[in-house]
Short mmCIF file of N, CA, C and O in Angstrom, two decimals:
data_model
loop_
_atom_site.label_atom_id
_atom_site.label_comp_id
_atom_site.label_asym_id
_atom_site.label_seq_id
_atom_site.Cartn_x
_atom_site.Cartn_y
_atom_site.Cartn_z
N GLN Z 12 1.00 -1.13 0.07
CA GLN Z 12 0.09 0.21 0.16
C GLN Z 12 0.85 1.32 0.05
O GLN Z 12 1.81 1.48 0.91
N ARG Z 13 0.59 2.26 -0.80
CA ARG Z 13 1.26 3.67 -1.09
C ARG Z 13 1.18 3.95 0.37
O ARG Z 13 -0.34 4.16 0.89
N VAL Z 14 2.22 5.29 0.80
CA VAL Z 14 2.12 5.97 1.85
C VAL Z 14 1.59 6.91 1.23
O VAL Z 14 0.80 7.72 1.91
N GLY Z 15 2.08 7.73 -0.21
CA GLY Z 15 1.74 8.85 -0.35
C GLY Z 15 2.89 9.74 -0.84
O GLY Z 15 4.18 8.95 -0.74
N VAL Z 16 3.19 10.51 -1.67
CA VAL Z 16 3.83 11.42 -2.24
C VAL Z 16 4.33 12.61 -0.98
O VAL Z 16 3.26 12.78 -0.27
N SER Z 17 5.59 12.66 -0.58
CA SER Z 17 6.18 13.27 0.46
C SER Z 17 5.60 14.54 0.50
O SER Z 17 5.43 15.45 -0.87
N GLY Z 18 5.23 15.34 1.34
CA GLY Z 18 5.14 16.68 1.59
C GLY Z 18 5.85 17.91 0.80
O GLY Z 18 5.56 18.68 -0.28
N GLN Z 19 7.53 17.36 0.92
CA GLN Z 19 8.56 18.26 0.28
C GLN Z 19 8.46 17.98 -1.22
O GLN Z 19 8.35 19.20 -1.67
N LEU Z 20 8.13 16.99 -1.74
CA LEU Z 20 8.24 16.52 -3.20
C LEU Z 20 6.99 17.41 -3.57
O LEU Z 20 6.84 18.43 -4.67
N VAL Z 21 5.67 17.36 -3.05
CA VAL Z 21 4.77 18.14 -3.39
C VAL Z 21 5.10 19.84 -3.61
O VAL Z 21 4.61 20.48 -4.64
N GLU Z 22 5.44 20.33 -2.47
CA GLU Z 22 5.66 21.60 -2.84
C GLU Z 22 6.85 22.07 -3.41
O GLU Z 22 7.02 23.19 -3.91
N GLN Z 23 7.29 21.36 -3.60
CA GLN Z 23 8.74 21.71 -4.43
C GLN Z 23 8.00 21.76 -5.99
O GLN Z 23 8.44 22.42 -6.95
N LEU Z 24 7.34 20.54 -6.43
CA LEU Z 24 6.58 20.78 -7.79
C LEU Z 24 6.07 22.03 -7.70
O LEU Z 24 5.46 22.49 -9.19
N GLU Z 25 4.79 21.94 -6.91
CA GLU Z 25 4.15 22.98 -6.80
C GLU Z 25 4.87 24.94 -7.40
O GLU Z 25 4.61 25.46 -8.08
N GLN Z 26 6.12 24.97 -6.36
CA GLN Z 26 6.69 25.85 -6.52
C GLN Z 26 7.35 25.93 -7.93
O GLN Z 26 7.45 27.03 -8.56
N SER Z 27 7.96 24.69 -8.45
CA SER Z 27 9.04 25.10 -9.88
C SER Z 27 7.96 24.78 -11.09
O SER Z 27 8.37 25.39 -11.77
N PHE Z 28 6.83 24.53 -10.75
CA PHE Z 28 5.96 24.27 -12.23
C PHE Z 28 4.79 25.00 -12.27
O PHE Z 28 3.84 25.22 -12.95
N GLY Z 29 4.47 25.46 -10.95
CA GLY Z 29 3.01 26.44 -10.90
C GLY Z 29 2.10 25.51 -10.77
O GLY Z 29 1.03 25.94 -11.08
N LEU Z 30 2.33 24.46 -9.88
CA LEU Z 30 1.10 23.22 -10.05
C LEU Z 30 0.15 23.38 -8.87
O LEU Z 30 0.77 24.21 -7.78
N THR Z 31 -1.26 23.32 -8.94
CA THR Z 31 -1.86 23.00 -7.46
C THR Z 31 -1.42 21.77 -6.95
O THR Z 31 -0.63 20.79 -7.13
N ALA Z 32 -1.89 21.91 -5.81
CA ALA Z 32 -1.69 20.54 -4.65
C ALA Z 32 -1.90 19.57 -5.49
O ALA Z 32 -1.17 18.37 -5.32
N ALA Z 33 -3.12 19.47 -5.69
CA ALA Z 33 -3.63 18.24 -6.55
C ALA Z 33 -2.85 17.81 -7.63
O ALA Z 33 -2.46 16.76 -7.79
N GLU Z 34 -2.53 18.64 -8.41
CA GLU Z 34 -1.58 18.57 -9.48
C GLU Z 34 -0.53 17.85 -9.09
O GLU Z 34 0.61 17.05 -9.80
N ALA Z 35 0.16 18.75 -8.15
CA ALA Z 35 1.75 18.14 -7.74
C ALA Z 35 1.69 17.09 -7.46
O ALA Z 35 2.46 16.15 -7.16
N ARG Z 36 0.44 16.51 -6.46
CA ARG Z 36 0.66 15.22 -6.16
C ARG Z 36 0.57 13.93 -6.95
O ARG Z 36 1.27 13.31 -6.79
N LEU Z 37 -0.42 14.38 -8.07
CA LEU Z 37 -0.39 13.43 -9.35
C LEU Z 37 1.24 13.14 -9.99
O LEU Z 37 1.62 12.18 -10.06
N ALA Z 38 1.63 14.29 -9.94
CA ALA Z 38 3.01 14.39 -10.57
C ALA Z 38 3.76 13.72 -9.89
O ALA Z 38 4.35 13.24 -10.41
N GLY Z 39 4.06 14.06 -8.87
CA GLY Z 39 4.70 13.20 -7.58
C GLY Z 39 4.57 11.80 -7.79
O GLY Z 39 5.27 11.05 -7.36
N HIS Z 40 3.78 11.62 -7.96
CA HIS Z 40 2.75 9.75 -7.45
C HIS Z 40 3.61 9.47 -9.02
O HIS Z 40 4.31 8.12 -8.83
N MET Z 41 3.40 9.97 -10.30
CA MET Z 41 3.71 9.58 -11.38
C MET Z 41 5.65 9.61 -11.16
O MET Z 41 6.32 8.68 -12.09
N LEU Z 42 6.22 10.54 -10.59
CA LEU Z 42 7.61 10.48 -10.58
C LEU Z 42 8.03 9.54 -10.11
O LEU Z 42 9.19 9.01 -10.38
N GLU Z 43 7.31 9.15 -8.89
CA GLU Z 43 8.02 7.86 -7.98
C GLU Z 43 6.93 6.76 -9.09
O GLU Z 43 7.41 5.42 -8.05
N GLY Z 44 6.95 6.54 -9.95
CA GLY Z 44 6.75 5.49 -10.78
C GLY Z 44 5.37 4.67 -10.83
O GLY Z 44 5.04 3.97 -11.09
N GLY Z 45 4.38 5.80 -10.01
CA GLY Z 45 2.99 5.29 -10.27
C GLY Z 45 2.47 5.33 -11.28
O GLY Z 45 2.44 6.35 -11.91
N GLY Z 46 1.43 4.62 -11.54
CA GLY Z 46 0.47 4.95 -13.04
C GLY Z 46 -0.86 5.94 -12.25
O GLY Z 46 -1.05 6.01 -11.25
N LEU Z 47 -1.73 5.97 -13.71
CA LEU Z 47 -3.04 6.89 -13.05
C LEU Z 47 -3.57 6.26 -12.37
O LEU Z 47 -4.38 6.35 -11.62
N GLN Z 48 -3.85 4.63 -12.94
CA GLN Z 48 -4.87 3.89 -12.20
C GLN Z 48 -4.63 3.86 -10.94
O GLN Z 48 -5.50 3.68 -9.54
N GLY Z 49 -3.21 3.72 -10.10
CA GLY Z 49 -2.80 3.78 -8.82
C GLY Z 49 -3.20 5.00 -8.39
O GLY Z 49 -3.50 5.08 -7.09
N TYR Z 50 -3.20 5.73 -8.55
CA TYR Z 50 -3.29 7.48 -8.58
C TYR Z 50 -4.83 7.37 -7.98
O TYR Z 50 -5.40 7.58 -6.78
N MET Z 51 -5.86 6.87 -8.88
CA MET Z 51 -6.84 6.86 -8.63
C MET Z 51 -7.67 6.10 -7.67
O MET Z 51 -8.35 6.57 -6.56
N ARG Z 52 -6.77 5.13 -7.74
CA ARG Z 52 -7.02 4.19 -6.34
C ARG Z 52 -6.84 4.33 -5.13
O ARG Z 52 -7.58 4.94 -3.84
N ASP Z 53 -5.76 5.45 -5.09
CA ASP Z 53 -5.37 5.83 -3.84
C ASP Z 53 -5.74 7.05 -3.15
O ASP Z 53 -5.99 7.41 -1.78
N ARG Z 54 -5.87 8.02 -3.87
CA ARG Z 54 -6.77 9.08 -4.20
C ARG Z 54 -8.56 9.02 -3.74
O ARG Z 54 -8.82 10.10 -3.56
N SER Z 55 -8.95 7.83 -4.27
CA SER Z 55 -10.33 7.80 -4.36
C SER Z 55 -10.94 8.93 -5.82
O SER Z 55 -11.68 9.68 -4.85
N VAL Z 56 -10.37 9.05 -6.56
CA VAL Z 56 -10.87 10.27 -7.60
C VAL Z 56 -11.19 9.26 -8.71
O VAL Z 56 -11.05 7.99 -9.05
N THR Z 57 -12.29 10.01 -9.49
CA THR Z 57 -12.83 9.08 -10.43
C THR Z 57 -11.51 9.26 -11.97
O THR Z 57 -10.64 10.46 -12.05
N ILE Z 58 -11.71 8.78 -12.99
CA ILE Z 58 -10.84 8.95 -14.53
C ILE Z 58 -10.79 9.80 -14.81
O ILE Z 58 -9.62 11.08 -15.18
N HIS Z 59 -12.16 10.89 -14.97
CA HIS Z 59 -12.53 12.10 -15.42
C HIS Z 59 -11.37 13.25 -14.18
O HIS Z 59 -10.87 14.13 -15.04
N ALA Z 60 -11.46 13.14 -13.32
CA ALA Z 60 -10.79 13.90 -12.49
C ALA Z 60 -9.48 13.85 -12.63
O ALA Z 60 -8.80 14.92 -12.84
N ALA Z 61 -8.75 12.61 -12.57
CA ALA Z 61 -7.39 12.18 -12.76
C ALA Z 61 -6.97 12.76 -13.87
O ALA Z 61 -5.62 13.48 -14.17
N ARG Z 62 -7.94 12.44 -15.01
CA ARG Z 62 -7.54 13.07 -16.63
C ARG Z 62 -7.25 14.35 -16.44
O ARG Z 62 -6.75 15.05 -17.30
N PHE Z 63 -8.21 15.27 -15.96
CA PHE Z 63 -8.66 16.60 -16.00
C PHE Z 63 -7.18 17.35 -15.26
O PHE Z 63 -6.54 17.95 -15.66
N LEU Z 64 -6.67 16.53 -14.18
CA LEU Z 64 -5.06 17.13 -13.46
C LEU Z 64 -4.43 16.98 -14.85
O LEU Z 64 -3.41 17.61 -14.39
N LEU Z 65 -4.08 15.79 -15.07
CA LEU Z 65 -3.03 15.18 -15.77
C LEU Z 65 -3.19 16.53 -16.75
O LEU Z 65 -1.66 16.39 -17.66
N LYS Z 66 -4.11 16.78 -17.57
CA LYS Z 66 -4.03 17.75 -18.72
C LYS Z 66 -3.55 19.10 -18.21
O LYS Z 66 -3.21 19.42 -19.08
N SER Z 67 -3.87 19.34 -16.97
CA SER Z 67 -3.39 20.39 -16.46
C SER Z 67 -2.06 20.60 -16.34
O SER Z 67 -1.04 21.34 -16.55
N ILE Z 68 -1.23 19.41 -15.96
CA ILE Z 68 -0.03 19.40 -15.44
C ILE Z 68 0.38 19.60 -17.16
O ILE Z 68 1.84 19.90 -17.11
N TYR Z 69 -0.03 18.73 -18.11
CA TYR Z 69 0.67 18.65 -19.19
C TYR Z 69 0.91 20.35 -19.76
O TYR Z 69 1.86 20.81 -20.50
N ALA Z 70 0.02 20.88 -19.77
CA ALA Z 70 -0.06 22.47 -19.87
C ALA Z 70 1.03 23.13 -19.30
O ALA Z 70 1.27 24.13 -19.77
N LYS Z 71 0.92 23.10 -18.31
CA LYS Z 71 1.88 24.08 -17.15
C LYS Z 71 3.17 23.53 -17.68
O LYS Z 71 4.06 24.17 -17.35
N THR Z 72 3.34 22.07 -17.84
CA THR Z 72 5.19 21.79 -18.14
C THR Z 72 5.41 21.83 -19.68
O THR Z 72 6.58 21.51 -19.91
N GLY Z 73 4.10 21.92 -20.68
CA GLY Z 73 4.61 22.47 -21.42
C GLY Z 73 4.65 19.94 -22.22
O GLY Z 73 5.78 20.57 -23.45
N VAL Z 74 4.44 19.32 -21.69
CA VAL Z 74 4.60 18.21 -22.03
C VAL Z 74 3.29 17.33 -22.95
O VAL Z 74 2.51 18.42 -22.49
N ARG Z 75 3.82 16.20 -23.30
CA ARG Z 75 2.43 15.91 -24.15
C ARG Z 75 1.57 14.74 -23.48
O ARG Z 75 0.51 14.22 -24.17
N ASN Z 76 2.59 13.96 -22.82
CA ASN Z 76 2.16 12.47 -22.37
C ASN Z 76 2.63 11.94 -21.49
O ASN Z 76 3.58 12.64 -20.58
N GLN Z 77 2.22 10.99 -20.42
CA GLN Z 77 2.95 10.49 -19.47
C GLN Z 77 4.52 10.39 -19.33
O GLN Z 77 5.03 10.88 -18.40
N ALA Z 78 4.93 9.61 -19.91
CA ALA Z 78 6.18 9.48 -20.83
C ALA Z 78 6.90 10.33 -20.79
O ALA Z 78 8.21 10.57 -19.75
N GLU Z 79 6.53 11.60 -21.47
CA GLU Z 79 7.43 12.91 -21.32
C GLU Z 79 7.32 13.24 -20.06
O GLU Z 79 8.39 14.03 -19.83
N LEU Z 80 6.31 13.54 -19.50
CA LEU Z 80 5.98 14.07 -18.38
C LEU Z 80 7.06 13.36 -16.90
O LEU Z 80 7.76 14.14 -16.42
N THR Z 81 7.00 12.28 -16.99
CA THR Z 81 8.00 11.39 -16.04
C THR Z 81 9.59 11.75 -16.56
O THR Z 81 10.17 12.08 -15.79
N ALA Z 82 9.97 11.59 -17.65
CA ALA Z 82 11.37 12.11 -18.07
C ALA Z 82 11.36 13.47 -17.75
O ALA Z 82 12.65 13.78 -17.36
N TYR Z 83 10.98 14.28 -17.84
CA TYR Z 83 11.04 15.78 -17.73
C TYR Z 83 11.19 16.33 -16.23
O TYR Z 83 12.00 16.83 -15.79
N LEU Z 84 10.25 15.75 -15.29
CA LEU Z 84 10.42 15.75 -14.12
C LEU Z 84 11.84 15.14 -13.57
O LEU Z 84 12.31 15.72 -12.43
N ARG Z 85 12.07 14.10 -14.03
CA ARG Z 85 13.43 13.36 -13.89
C ARG Z 85 14.55 14.27 -13.69
O ARG Z 85 15.53 14.17 -13.12
N GLU Z 86 14.63 14.74 -15.21
CA GLU Z 86 15.54 15.38 -15.31
C GLU Z 86 15.65 16.94 -14.70
O GLU Z 86 16.55 17.84 -14.67
N ALA Z 87 14.59 17.26 -14.50
CA ALA Z 87 14.33 18.76 -13.47
C ALA Z 87 15.40 19.90 -13.78
O ALA Z 87 16.42 19.63 -13.17
N PRO Z 88 15.52 20.69 -14.54
CA PRO Z 88 16.26 21.34 -15.57
C PRO Z 88 16.48 22.35 -14.14
O PRO Z 88 16.88 23.99 -14.63
N LEU Z 89 15.55 22.51 -13.24
CA LEU Z 89 15.46 23.76 -12.26
C LEU Z 89 16.63 23.62 -11.14
O LEU Z 89 16.24 24.48 -10.21
N GLY Z 90 17.30 22.69 -11.11
CA GLY Z 90 18.36 22.65 -10.04
C GLY Z 90 17.93 21.99 -8.84
O GLY Z 90 18.75 21.98 -7.30
N TRP Z 91 17.20 21.06 -8.76
CA TRP Z 91 16.76 20.78 -7.56
C TRP Z 91 16.74 18.75 -8.35
O TRP Z 91 16.66 18.87 -9.34
N SER Z 92 16.56 17.97 -7.19
CA SER Z 92 16.96 16.59 -7.17
C SER Z 92 15.72 15.88 -6.67
O SER Z 92 15.15 15.84 -5.27
N PRO Z 93 14.54 15.47 -7.40
CA PRO Z 93 13.21 14.82 -6.84
C PRO Z 93 14.16 13.64 -5.83
O PRO Z 93 13.40 13.37 -4.75
N LEU Z 94 15.04 13.01 -6.39
CA LEU Z 94 15.68 12.03 -5.35
C LEU Z 94 16.22 12.35 -4.37
O LEU Z 94 16.14 11.60 -3.24
N ALA Z 95 16.66 13.32 -4.21
CA ALA Z 95 17.01 14.18 -2.75
C ALA Z 95 16.23 14.31 -1.89
O ALA Z 95 16.52 14.54 -0.63
N LEU Z 96 14.97 14.35 -2.45
CA LEU Z 96 13.83 15.13 -1.28
C LEU Z 96 13.00 13.61 -0.70
O LEU Z 96 12.39 13.74 0.08
N GLY Z 97 13.56 12.48 -1.41
CA GLY Z 97 12.99 11.14 -1.10
C GLY Z 97 12.26 10.87 -0.01
O GLY Z 97 11.73 10.53 0.68
#
């Protein structure tokens, strides 16, 4: 069972990309290797809500799909390391 994304990672994603808390939790979940289905289960949200958040994340980060999002966040050209926030 997932414990959830750390508050520190959520805050960093919010500040770095202008994400809302919900968007940052989803982005963090994906960054940690989770998928959309797992996020929906863990957060008890519908597919429509999860997709809405995901599309908003794409718009704010300039990516087009989940693979690009994960790669972009891992590369993090902003001088922070998500692995160090662990």
